[in-house]
Amino acid sequence: MDLTAPEWHRPTLEDVAQRAGVSRATASRVVSGSHPVSERRRSAVLRAVADLQYVPNQAGRSLVSRRTGSYALVLPEGMGQVFSEGFFPTLIRGATAELEESDEQLVILLAGSAAGRRRIEQFVRGGHVDGVVLASVHDRDPLPGLLAGTGVPVVCCERAYGDVQLPCVGVDNAGGAAAAVRYLKRIGRTRIATVAGPSSTPAGQDRLGAYLRETVRGHRRPLVAEADFTVEGGRAATARLLAEEPRIDGLFAASDLMAVGALEALRRAGRRVPEDVAVVGFDDVDCARTAEPALTTVHQPIEQLGRQLVRLVQRLAAGEEAGPALVLPTALVLRDSA
Amino acid sequence: MDLTAPEWHRPTLEDVAQRAGVSRATASRVVSGSHPVSERRRSAVLRAVADLQYVPNQAGRSLVSRRTGSYALVLPEGMGQVFSEGFFPTLIRGATAELEESDEQLVILLAGSAAGRRRIEQFVRGGHVDGVVLASVHDRDPLPGLLAGTGVPVVCCERAYGDVQLPCVGVDNAGGAAAAVRYLKRIGRTRIATVAGPSSTPAGQDRLGAYLRETVRGHRRPLVAEADFTVEGGRAATARLLAEEPRIDGLFAASDLMAVGALEALRRAGRRVPEDVAVVGFDDVDCARTAEPALTTVHQPIEQLGRQLVRLVQRLAAGEEAGPALVLPTALVLRDSA
DNA sequence: CTGAAAGCGCTTACAG
DNA sequence: CTGAAAGCGCTTACAG
């Protein structure tokens, strides 16, 4: 069989059936495994499939089954750099692993420009996927609204904003952040500042909220600088913090990347970590381990998050209820920076 | 129109046609814009489309047109971290921008486990996409082989290995690396070492090859340590290099990430950059600008690479010839590290 | 320019 | 268990 010959055409179910000497219906039944078929015909069909390298045409199949066997994961293009350090790759790994169990395919879409988001909407409406996972949603993100009316199930990380109420899977941001700040207090730190994440994101909001509660509870003055989850942002925010209050002895950064930036700013300012300033991060991605000193940080079960998001959207696609919102636990991991 | 009602079904072309008082054929012609239609009917159809929020079902459409309007970009999962710093995001941006012009969608697939690669093969064979761009191919990558027989056009970055000859778009790795080494010689460096990339990749091979040619030509002893394109790898390789030859005064790292690692290793070893050791990187991604000192590096037109890869695969999908292999130019960018 | 009809490749009641 | 037939939603010659 010359696959490069111009007149060659992909084998269809009809070809398989003919070669196996059965009806198209029977061939379909063994290929999809949907109905029992006599052993003789079954093996004949299987042999034909192998001989022909037959793979069902998805267009034909999904036209009638109304299923595609693939799910979309939508990543925000803008924040690519922010989360590149471990978060997205790990989330993708989890989602892929979960989908693998039902032999389904993960398709990643980047939401960039407004035009790009429209195209994603069309893509979803066009029936390319059975469900959508939004990896990151912020304040005024138009995507949940655009996708809400498509009839295709959509879920998201953390929590959706505005009027569109999407089913979500989150992590315990508040609990993790509170644990971090409490730990800093417990080891005797009294002037604890925070480098907060963007207030437009759930993670930014919730981690800051917990810091504030813990600080106020201890009758201490909150020291906050907001940054954008990046190394560079963390560095600049920490410099501002040091200018405002040079006697800082504890620092909670709302992401590991920002904590790495903080480490650099502190080094430049001549502060030793953890002796002068104890630093705690959030995420527990790779750079936490390789930082110098290695970061004490709040571990987030990112792979689990990916898995649970997929399970949720699969459940929805199967017509089941979303059930109560799921919040995954976080945990403080002690290393050298605090 | 209650989109959440269980009995609601997506509008079909038939619904549009009926609402507009035309035949299904006419409705199709205005929606796809394939044939001229009288102004009266045209606007009636358009109105119906808007009223119904009609979006063509891709399964039906591609079943007959044999086109999906989307292309796959396959990224290697393993190397995610390696290229996360700018390369892949930029490549994706270029590919997306190029596709945008024909209103087509980029779909990103991660090639992970062997099972995952099989699933990608099935996905492609199933007719989900009109073409495939392999973002990174190495030595014994089975993917080109798996995809070669699908009948779907496949192109790749740099160059394919083995017996499968895929059409490619590359950058002038050798020219860029040679320029870097020549520059180091021109500024008077005499003991020039290199941190090479993995010898399993075209970029690794070609950049090292150019270094060796330039070194041998100058009757100098080559000093090579191989690493994996990461910061950590660059750090370790540089430490080895310094152990082997402490008098190194020039260093060409085959990626910016490795150059950043080299900077750290040099700092720890008490060497000043560029005074004691002049360092040149390759890629010109974000971290080159933010490194301290800012990296002198070989600029690679990554976004163009993404665009040209898409153009190539689109051309193939349209039945045209691939044409001669395209090699994009590189250029040395002078900053502070050399 | 327009419509009736065929057909893309598949699955699924419906009879048997 | 099996096959003939209908139909998923769309496009495209074919007549007009």
XYZ file of C-alpha atoms (C1' of nucleotides) in Angstrom:
708
model
C 0.000 0.000 0.000
C 1.647 3.193 -1.146
C 0.573 5.907 1.249
C 2.044 8.631 -0.879
C 0.214 7.805 -4.061
C -2.054 10.709 -4.947
C -5.056 8.510 -5.596
C -4.734 6.836 -2.212
C -7.567 7.567 0.165
C -7.907 6.876 3.827
C -9.592 3.574 4.474
C -13.174 3.902 5.659
C -15.286 1.595 7.716
C -16.758 0.385 4.454
C -13.323 -0.775 3.316
C -12.814 -2.604 6.568
C -16.226 -4.271 6.388
C -15.688 -5.387 2.831
C -12.264 -6.812 3.564
C -13.609 -8.647 6.596
C -16.690 -9.842 4.753
C -19.156 -8.320 7.168
C -21.612 -5.434 7.152
C -20.605 -1.891 7.945
C -22.718 -2.100 11.098
C -20.835 -5.104 12.384
C -17.496 -3.516 11.616
C -18.605 -0.433 13.509
C -19.633 -2.528 16.483
C -16.265 -4.181 16.852
C -14.286 -1.018 16.223
C -16.212 0.968 18.788
C -16.550 -2.021 21.091
C -20.107 -1.040 21.750
C -21.877 -4.349 21.123
C -20.974 -7.999 21.314
C -19.951 -9.575 18.027
C -19.244 -13.231 17.307
C -15.654 -14.207 17.747
C -15.196 -15.168 14.089
C -16.316 -11.870 12.668
C -14.687 -9.946 15.431
C -11.240 -11.226 14.627
C -11.842 -10.841 10.903
C -12.674 -7.191 11.435
C -9.726 -6.675 13.731
C -7.419 -8.153 11.137
C -8.824 -5.883 8.445
C -8.383 -2.884 10.723
C -4.754 -3.772 11.257
C -4.101 -4.510 7.590
C -5.630 -1.244 6.508
C -4.291 0.787 9.432
C -7.840 1.917 9.835
C -8.605 4.772 12.234
C -12.177 6.009 12.468
C -12.824 9.399 10.932
C -13.721 11.661 13.818
C -15.932 13.903 11.732
C -18.193 11.050 10.748
C -18.156 9.606 14.200
C -18.843 12.763 16.144
C -21.501 13.850 13.710
C -23.682 11.065 14.981
C -22.279 10.361 18.434
C -22.008 14.034 19.339
C -18.753 13.255 21.052
C -15.216 14.103 20.018
C -13.127 12.397 22.658
C -11.119 15.524 23.320
C -11.164 18.298 25.859
C -9.700 21.778 25.676
C -7.467 23.374 28.265
C -7.400 27.120 27.781
C -4.268 28.893 28.983
C -3.943 32.667 29.214
C -1.242 33.765 26.813
C -0.322 36.849 28.756
C 0.449 34.988 31.926
C 2.480 32.370 30.126
C 5.719 33.591 31.560
C 4.288 33.914 35.025
C 3.299 30.331 35.441
C 5.783 28.799 33.090
C 7.887 27.787 36.055
C 6.119 24.588 36.858
C 2.515 25.516 37.290
C 1.118 25.050 33.808
C 3.310 22.124 32.837
C 2.271 20.341 36.001
C -1.389 21.156 35.519
C -1.175 19.848 31.974
C 0.490 16.673 33.163
C -2.326 16.046 35.628
C -5.039 16.738 33.099
C -3.361 14.518 30.527
C -2.949 11.688 33.007
C -6.597 11.808 33.945
C -7.760 11.918 30.335
C -5.464 9.048 29.470
C -7.581 6.726 31.557
C -10.493 7.145 29.202
C -8.239 7.370 26.160
C -9.178 10.957 25.481
C -7.005 13.749 24.150
C -6.081 17.059 25.726
C -5.970 19.976 23.358
C -4.339 23.174 24.558
C -5.575 26.538 23.356
C -3.911 29.854 24.105
C -6.249 32.730 24.733
C -4.477 35.783 23.432
C -6.056 38.706 21.653
C -9.765 39.456 21.603
C -9.851 37.934 18.139
C -8.147 34.866 19.492
C -10.774 34.478 22.181
C -13.530 34.790 19.610
C -11.850 32.096 17.606
C -11.759 29.872 20.661
C -15.445 30.472 21.154
C -16.108 29.466 17.547
C -13.892 26.456 17.971
C -15.851 25.315 20.982
C -19.214 26.101 19.441
C -18.142 24.267 16.318
C -18.116 21.098 18.371
C -14.384 20.419 18.393
C -14.321 19.385 22.042
C -16.555 17.778 24.630
C -15.618 20.209 27.364
C -13.385 23.096 28.347
C -11.119 23.705 31.319
C -10.108 27.308 31.902
C -6.711 27.195 33.546
C -6.753 30.702 34.842
C -9.485 33.229 35.092
C -9.220 36.797 36.241
C -11.427 39.677 37.104
C -12.714 40.887 33.799
C -11.979 37.837 31.737
C -14.538 37.701 28.918
C -13.935 34.025 28.219
C -16.327 32.530 30.785
C -19.066 34.708 29.372
C -18.239 33.809 25.793
C -18.226 30.113 26.526
C -21.152 29.973 28.913
C -23.750 29.919 26.169
C -22.130 27.299 23.966
C -23.832 24.315 25.490
C -20.402 22.776 26.032
C -19.458 22.243 29.685
C -16.860 24.664 31.022
C -15.049 24.502 34.356
C -12.329 26.623 35.829
C -9.507 26.799 38.300
C -10.051 28.460 41.620
C -13.195 30.453 41.067
C -15.025 32.374 38.391
C -15.909 36.030 38.635
C -18.927 38.056 37.810
C -22.335 36.773 36.949
C -21.201 33.605 35.215
C -21.026 30.882 37.807
C -18.733 28.174 36.532
C -18.088 24.936 38.376
C -14.591 25.119 39.828
C -11.837 23.214 41.520
C -9.630 25.245 43.808
C -6.837 24.872 46.286
C -6.915 26.108 49.851
C -5.138 29.391 49.211
C -6.320 30.999 52.401
C -5.388 28.035 54.561
C -1.949 27.773 53.021
C -1.207 31.465 53.337
C -2.432 31.519 56.923
C -0.181 28.571 57.736
C 2.774 30.418 56.237
C 2.203 33.575 58.241
C 1.491 31.659 61.441
C 4.719 29.779 60.998
C 6.659 33.023 60.649
C 5.062 34.276 63.857
C 5.802 31.028 65.639
C 9.511 31.273 64.835
C 9.509 34.677 66.453
C 9.232 37.073 63.547
C 7.427 40.270 64.436
C 7.598 42.465 61.359
C 6.131 40.279 58.667
C 5.552 41.740 55.218
C 3.967 40.196 52.167
C 4.564 40.380 48.458
C 1.022 39.866 47.242
C -0.115 38.545 43.870
C -2.330 40.496 41.479
C -5.583 41.497 43.133
C -7.344 40.544 39.917
C -6.791 36.835 40.573
C -8.380 34.563 43.139
C -4.969 33.327 44.261
C -3.768 36.893 44.722
C -6.848 37.894 46.660
C -7.160 34.888 48.917
C -3.506 34.673 49.865
C -3.441 38.351 50.714
C -6.696 38.081 52.627
C -5.278 35.369 54.849
C -2.099 37.356 55.449
C -4.133 40.374 56.493
C -6.313 38.368 58.855
C -3.318 36.770 60.505
C -1.513 40.089 60.808
C -4.430 42.025 62.211
C -5.167 39.220 64.615
C -1.652 39.670 65.999
C -2.218 43.413 66.289
C 0.542 44.050 63.817
C 0.786 46.512 61.022
C 0.286 44.958 57.595
C 3.082 45.573 55.128
C 1.937 44.862 51.605
C 3.427 45.306 48.146
C 1.599 43.916 45.155
C 3.391 42.266 42.264
C 2.562 40.165 39.244
C 3.746 36.696 40.315
C 7.078 37.092 38.453
C 10.671 37.076 39.728
C 11.213 40.608 38.576
C 7.979 41.767 40.181
C 8.913 40.107 43.448
C 12.299 41.784 43.412
C 10.854 45.249 42.897
C 8.095 44.764 45.453
C 10.561 43.604 48.070
C 12.741 46.626 47.452
C 9.726 48.848 48.042
C 8.898 46.963 51.206
C 12.436 47.404 52.529
C 12.291 51.112 51.801
C 9.054 51.407 53.714
C 10.161 49.328 56.684
C 13.842 48.380 56.826
C 13.347 46.260 59.942
C 11.304 43.556 58.218
C 12.236 40.151 59.623
C 9.688 37.930 57.927
C 8.344 37.827 54.381
C 5.532 35.863 52.824
C 5.610 35.907 49.044
C 2.420 34.738 47.345
C 4.372 32.724 44.750
C 7.723 30.973 44.595
C 8.786 33.032 41.625
C 8.198 36.225 43.596
C 9.987 34.662 46.559
C 13.030 34.087 44.353
C 12.885 37.744 43.374
C 12.615 38.644 47.053
C 15.695 36.566 47.798
C 17.646 38.601 45.265
C 16.394 41.924 46.575
C 17.262 40.926 50.116
C 20.730 39.805 49.100
C 21.339 43.108 47.380
C 20.153 44.930 50.467
C 22.661 42.978 52.491
C 20.108 40.920 54.410
C 20.822 37.301 55.224
C 18.094 34.716 54.709
C 16.838 33.260 56.982
C 18.897 34.916 59.735
C 17.793 38.513 59.124
C 14.658 37.857 57.132
C 12.773 34.551 57.002
C 11.100 34.011 53.626
C 8.175 31.739 52.789
C 6.884 31.219 49.260
C 3.799 29.617 47.737
C 3.376 26.920 45.067
C 6.294 24.563 45.682
C 7.351 24.477 42.057
C 10.822 23.473 40.881
C 12.501 26.776 41.542
C 11.639 26.475 45.236
C 13.977 23.529 45.517
C 16.767 25.058 43.461
C 16.632 28.525 45.022
C 19.434 29.575 47.335
C 18.598 29.078 50.084
C 15.988 26.471 49.205
C 12.548 27.924 49.799
C 10.249 27.094 52.642
C 6.944 27.253 50.840
C 3.301 26.281 50.709
C 2.829 23.177 48.637
C -0.029 23.183 46.176
C -1.224 19.883 44.628
C -1.110 21.144 41.069
C -1.202 17.789 39.349
C -4.234 16.802 41.413
C -5.801 20.088 40.438
C -5.403 19.185 36.788
C -6.841 15.744 37.391
C -9.848 16.979 39.322
C -10.623 19.681 36.791
C -10.757 17.045 34.088
C -12.907 14.745 36.164
C -15.307 17.557 36.815
C -15.671 18.530 33.181
C -15.992 14.894 32.158
C -18.765 14.445 34.690
C -20.551 17.464 33.287
C -20.105 16.208 29.741
C -21.697 12.940 30.794
C -24.724 14.873 31.946
C -24.036 14.471 35.644
C -24.239 17.169 38.270
C -21.178 19.224 39.151
C -21.608 18.555 42.844
C -20.176 20.734 45.589
C -17.105 22.846 44.836
C -13.890 20.998 45.482
C -11.047 22.605 47.422
C -7.736 20.762 47.512
C -5.524 20.971 50.598
C -2.231 22.852 50.784
C 0.671 22.168 53.130
C 3.685 24.033 54.419
C 7.000 22.543 53.281
C 9.967 23.453 55.453
C 13.305 24.040 53.740
C 16.052 26.580 54.411
C 14.654 30.052 53.829
C 12.535 30.156 56.991
C -34.082 31.321 23.684
C -33.170 29.441 26.822
C -29.790 27.926 26.189
C -29.935 25.853 29.334
C -33.196 24.099 28.582
C -32.522 20.413 28.213
C -34.503 20.095 25.018
C -32.569 22.927 23.382
C -30.422 21.863 20.468
C -27.756 23.739 18.600
C -29.163 25.485 15.563
C -28.306 23.807 12.287
C -27.979 25.202 8.839
C -31.493 23.909 8.236
C -32.795 26.149 11.028
C -31.036 29.120 9.528
C -32.346 28.401 6.059
C -35.887 28.026 7.295
C -35.769 31.225 9.303
C -34.348 33.104 6.331
C -36.797 31.544 3.894
C -34.114 30.089 1.637
C -32.776 26.660 0.792
C -30.125 24.954 2.836
C -27.772 25.281 -0.128
C -28.164 29.030 -0.274
C -27.684 29.362 3.458
C -24.521 27.316 3.157
C -23.243 29.514 0.376
C -23.549 32.704 2.353
C -22.222 31.215 5.569
C -19.155 29.799 3.890
C -18.887 32.763 1.539
C -18.068 30.379 -1.261
C -20.509 31.571 -3.889
C -22.267 34.814 -4.765
C -25.802 35.139 -3.400
C -28.320 37.872 -4.088
C -28.198 40.739 -1.657
C -31.743 40.149 -0.385
C -31.231 36.536 0.580
C -27.736 37.190 1.772
C -28.833 39.650 4.389
C -31.783 37.469 5.383
C -29.429 34.587 6.023
C -26.983 36.785 7.894
C -29.770 38.013 10.112
C -30.917 34.485 10.830
C -27.354 33.490 11.658
C -27.090 36.329 14.129
C -30.508 35.689 15.661
C -29.777 32.024 16.158
C -26.114 32.498 17.078
C -25.442 29.910 14.449
C -21.966 28.432 14.176
C -21.380 25.677 11.617
C -20.871 22.230 13.048
C -17.329 21.296 12.206
C -18.027 17.598 12.050
C -20.572 18.035 9.307
C -18.474 20.539 7.511
C -15.203 18.693 7.582
C -16.873 15.435 6.669
C -17.486 16.801 3.216
C -14.891 19.533 2.869
C -12.110 17.379 4.321
C -10.829 20.453 6.089
C -10.959 21.310 9.767
C -9.504 24.797 9.858
C -7.089 23.902 12.609
C -3.471 22.925 12.816
C -1.606 21.112 15.557
C 1.630 22.263 17.149
C 3.264 19.376 18.957
C 5.508 20.291 21.879
C 7.784 17.829 23.640
C 6.607 17.487 27.211
C 10.004 16.575 28.579
C 11.664 19.705 27.311
C 8.934 21.962 28.581
C 11.072 23.458 31.267
C 14.002 23.879 28.944
C 12.303 26.114 26.480
C 9.701 27.599 28.760
C 11.793 30.723 29.001
C 10.556 32.401 25.914
C 11.143 29.956 23.130
C 7.877 28.064 23.022
C 5.640 30.973 23.965
C 7.226 33.025 21.218
C 6.968 30.225 18.691
C 3.315 29.813 19.594
C 2.707 33.519 19.211
C 4.182 33.480 15.727
C 2.220 30.435 14.669
C -1.000 31.884 16.063
C -0.449 35.192 14.323
C 0.112 33.517 10.989
C -2.941 31.289 11.379
C -5.038 34.264 12.404
C -4.737 35.672 8.920
C -6.713 32.790 7.509
C -8.930 32.590 10.567
C -7.621 29.202 11.542
C -7.028 27.784 15.001
C -3.823 26.542 16.584
C -4.193 23.484 18.740
C -1.305 22.552 21.001
C -0.573 18.943 21.823
C 2.000 17.760 24.325
C 3.887 14.669 23.360
C 4.603 12.859 26.579
C 4.596 9.128 27.129
C 4.644 6.544 24.371
C 0.912 6.144 24.905
C 0.505 9.881 24.542
C 2.323 9.860 21.249
C 0.126 7.041 19.997
C -2.897 9.072 20.973
C -1.553 12.023 19.033
C -1.121 9.774 16.034
C -4.737 8.639 16.349
C -5.836 12.212 16.777
C -4.109 13.235 13.585
C -5.242 10.171 11.668
C -8.761 10.789 12.907
C -8.777 13.972 10.879
C -8.815 16.505 13.694
C -6.309 18.808 12.008
C -5.234 19.861 8.544
C -1.545 19.744 9.356
C 1.039 19.273 12.067
C 4.045 21.319 13.151
C 6.579 19.495 15.289
C 8.177 22.120 17.480
C 11.157 20.104 18.451
C 12.518 16.888 17.147
C 15.442 14.943 18.445
C 17.553 12.032 17.520
C 15.355 9.057 18.108
C 12.024 10.795 18.186
C 9.393 8.299 17.010
C 6.840 10.995 16.224
C 7.965 11.857 12.695
C 7.729 8.189 11.836
C 4.333 7.795 13.436
C 2.934 10.788 11.629
C 4.599 10.303 8.287
C 2.058 7.768 7.085
C -1.070 9.618 8.113
C -1.584 11.503 4.888
C -1.671 14.719 6.911
C 1.164 17.152 6.163
C 3.835 17.364 8.859
C 6.666 19.871 9.114
C 9.287 20.449 11.757
C 11.682 22.883 13.278
C 15.305 22.787 12.324
C 15.673 19.394 10.753
C 14.333 15.884 10.995
C 16.466 12.860 11.685
C 16.635 9.390 10.304
C 14.919 8.097 7.244
C 11.837 10.279 7.490
C 12.513 13.450 5.554
C 10.166 16.121 6.799
C 10.003 19.593 5.305
C 11.607 21.984 7.790
C 12.209 25.579 8.674
C 15.397 26.270 10.560
C 17.503 29.116 11.829
C 21.121 29.677 10.997
C 22.542 27.989 14.083
C 25.981 27.543 12.620
C 26.218 31.105 11.389
C 25.091 32.517 14.710
C 27.448 30.387 16.746
C 30.350 31.200 14.455
C 29.601 34.904 14.814
C 29.614 34.541 18.596
C 32.965 32.798 18.704
C 34.513 35.146 16.171
C 33.377 38.086 18.234
C 35.025 36.630 21.331
C 38.252 36.220 19.376
C 38.023 39.730 18.007
C 37.809 41.232 21.482
C 41.011 39.463 22.316
C 39.878 36.341 24.144
C 42.229 33.430 23.628
C 40.874 30.629 25.811
C 37.329 30.273 24.632
C 35.201 27.447 26.009
C 31.671 26.394 25.125
C 28.747 25.023 27.039
C 27.156 22.946 24.312
C 23.527 21.853 24.004
C 22.432 18.222 23.840
C 24.074 16.431 20.950
C 20.725 14.805 20.242
C 19.280 18.066 18.918
C 20.035 19.928 15.712
C 20.594 23.159 17.645
C 23.016 21.423 19.974
C 24.930 19.831 17.133
C 25.117 22.799 14.803
C 26.109 25.346 17.403
C 28.843 23.079 18.707
C 30.004 22.313 15.178
C 30.481 25.992 14.435
C 32.348 26.526 17.701
C 34.702 23.676 16.890
C 35.382 24.939 13.384
C 36.138 28.429 14.620
C 38.349 27.138 17.397
C 40.313 24.737 15.291
C 40.757 27.386 12.638
C 42.446 29.559 15.258
C 44.699 26.659 16.246
C 43.209 26.672 19.709
C 42.258 23.827 21.949
C 38.497 23.226 22.087
C 37.029 23.275 25.575
C 33.613 21.682 25.588
C 31.115 20.697 28.257
C 27.692 19.444 27.228
C 24.546 20.389 29.080
C 20.784 20.188 28.589
C 19.876 23.787 27.739
C 18.832 24.535 31.356
C 20.177 27.050 33.886
C 21.195 24.294 36.225
C 22.892 22.373 33.438
C 24.776 25.480 32.349
C 25.954 26.088 35.882
C 27.313 22.566 36.318
C 28.938 22.497 32.884
C 30.694 25.784 33.517
C 32.011 24.512 36.831
C 33.467 21.517 35.017
C 35.005 23.780 32.414
C 36.642 25.932 35.066
C 38.042 22.864 36.767
C 39.547 21.701 33.498
C 40.966 25.072 32.494
C 40.881 27.824 35.118
C 42.260 30.401 32.694
C 39.167 30.519 30.486
C 38.561 34.098 29.332
C 35.684 33.598 26.881
C 32.598 31.422 27.005
C 29.995 30.663 24.388
C 26.866 29.073 25.831
C 24.548 27.461 23.305
C 21.444 28.885 25.028
C 20.644 31.919 27.140
C 19.392 29.747 29.948
C 22.724 27.949 30.086
C 24.483 31.300 29.854
C 22.588 32.445 32.939
C 23.760 29.302 34.708
C 27.290 30.055 33.533
C 27.030 33.547 34.974
C 26.198 32.074 38.346
C 29.002 29.533 38.231
C 31.479 32.247 37.259
C 30.301 34.505 40.049
C 30.742 31.717 42.563
C 34.204 31.058 41.232
C 35.017 34.702 41.772
C 35.300 35.612 38.089
C 34.044 38.961 36.879
C 31.964 39.132 33.720
C 32.941 40.464 31.244
C 36.336 41.564 32.658
C 37.701 38.100 33.459
C 35.406 36.017 31.286
C 33.341 37.321 28.389
C 30.094 35.385 27.979
C 27.908 35.071 24.887
C 24.577 33.247 24.855
C 22.193 32.082 22.164
C 18.446 32.675 21.639
C 17.904 36.226 22.860
C 14.925 35.354 25.016
C 13.685 37.483 27.916
C 16.195 36.273 30.461
C 19.036 37.562 28.281
C 17.843 41.095 28.895
C 17.209 40.643 32.613
C 20.383 38.717 33.387
C 23.121 40.452 35.322
C 25.062 41.525 33.438
C 22.691 41.615 30.484
C 23.692 38.939 28.002
C 25.415 39.496 24.734
C 23.713 36.817 22.682
C 22.784 35.480 19.279
C 19.318 36.599 18.344
C 17.050 34.008 16.848
C 13.859 35.090 15.012
C 11.596 32.723 16.915
C 8.322 34.389 16.055
C 9.259 34.314 12.378
C 10.116 30.674 12.791
C 6.601 30.021 14.057
C 5.101 31.974 11.190
C 7.145 30.250 8.516
C 6.436 26.805 9.909
C 2.737 27.509 9.672
C 3.039 28.886 6.169
C 4.910 25.802 5.119
C 2.371 23.375 6.517
C -0.498 25.405 5.086
C 1.144 25.281 1.698
C 1.478 21.537 1.961
C -2.134 21.206 3.089
C -3.179 23.148 0.006
C -1.424 20.571 -2.131
C 1.502 22.794 -3.047
C 5.146 21.853 -3.029
C 7.263 22.391 0.071
C 9.921 24.179 -1.898
C 13.532 24.512 -0.797
C 14.330 24.368 2.942
C 14.135 27.732 4.603
C 16.860 28.945 6.958
C 16.191 32.120 8.916
C 19.056 34.464 9.736
C 20.519 34.985 13.206
C 22.336 38.053 14.498
C 24.678 38.896 17.333
C 23.184 41.293 19.883
C 25.741 43.186 21.956
C 24.917 43.844 25.601
C 27.093 43.778 28.717
C 28.372 40.257 29.210
C 30.892 40.370 26.365
C -28.238 33.292 -8.623
C -30.993 29.192 -6.690
C -32.900 24.637 -5.069
C -33.385 19.490 -4.993
C -30.444 15.784 -4.384
C -26.477 13.160 -3.460
C -23.004 11.970 -0.436
C -18.967 12.730 3.067
C -18.037 8.405 7.184
C -20.014 6.984 10.852
C -23.583 4.925 14.558
C -27.879 3.166 15.975
C -32.531 1.845 16.412
C -35.201 -1.657 13.881
C -36.138 -6.135 12.311
C -34.746 -10.446 12.106
C -25.530 -11.769 17.044
C -26.354 -9.445 12.326
C -27.622 -6.508 8.247
C -30.385 -2.970 5.662
C -31.628 1.583 6.334
C -31.970 6.021 8.228
C -29.805 10.041 9.585
C -26.132 13.163 12.054
C -24.977 18.549 9.576
C -22.840 20.043 6.038
C -21.133 21.163 0.892
C -21.220 20.710 -3.951
C -21.908 19.351 -8.560
C -26.156 19.379 -11.380
C -29.986 21.499 -13.477
C -32.376 25.282 -14.074
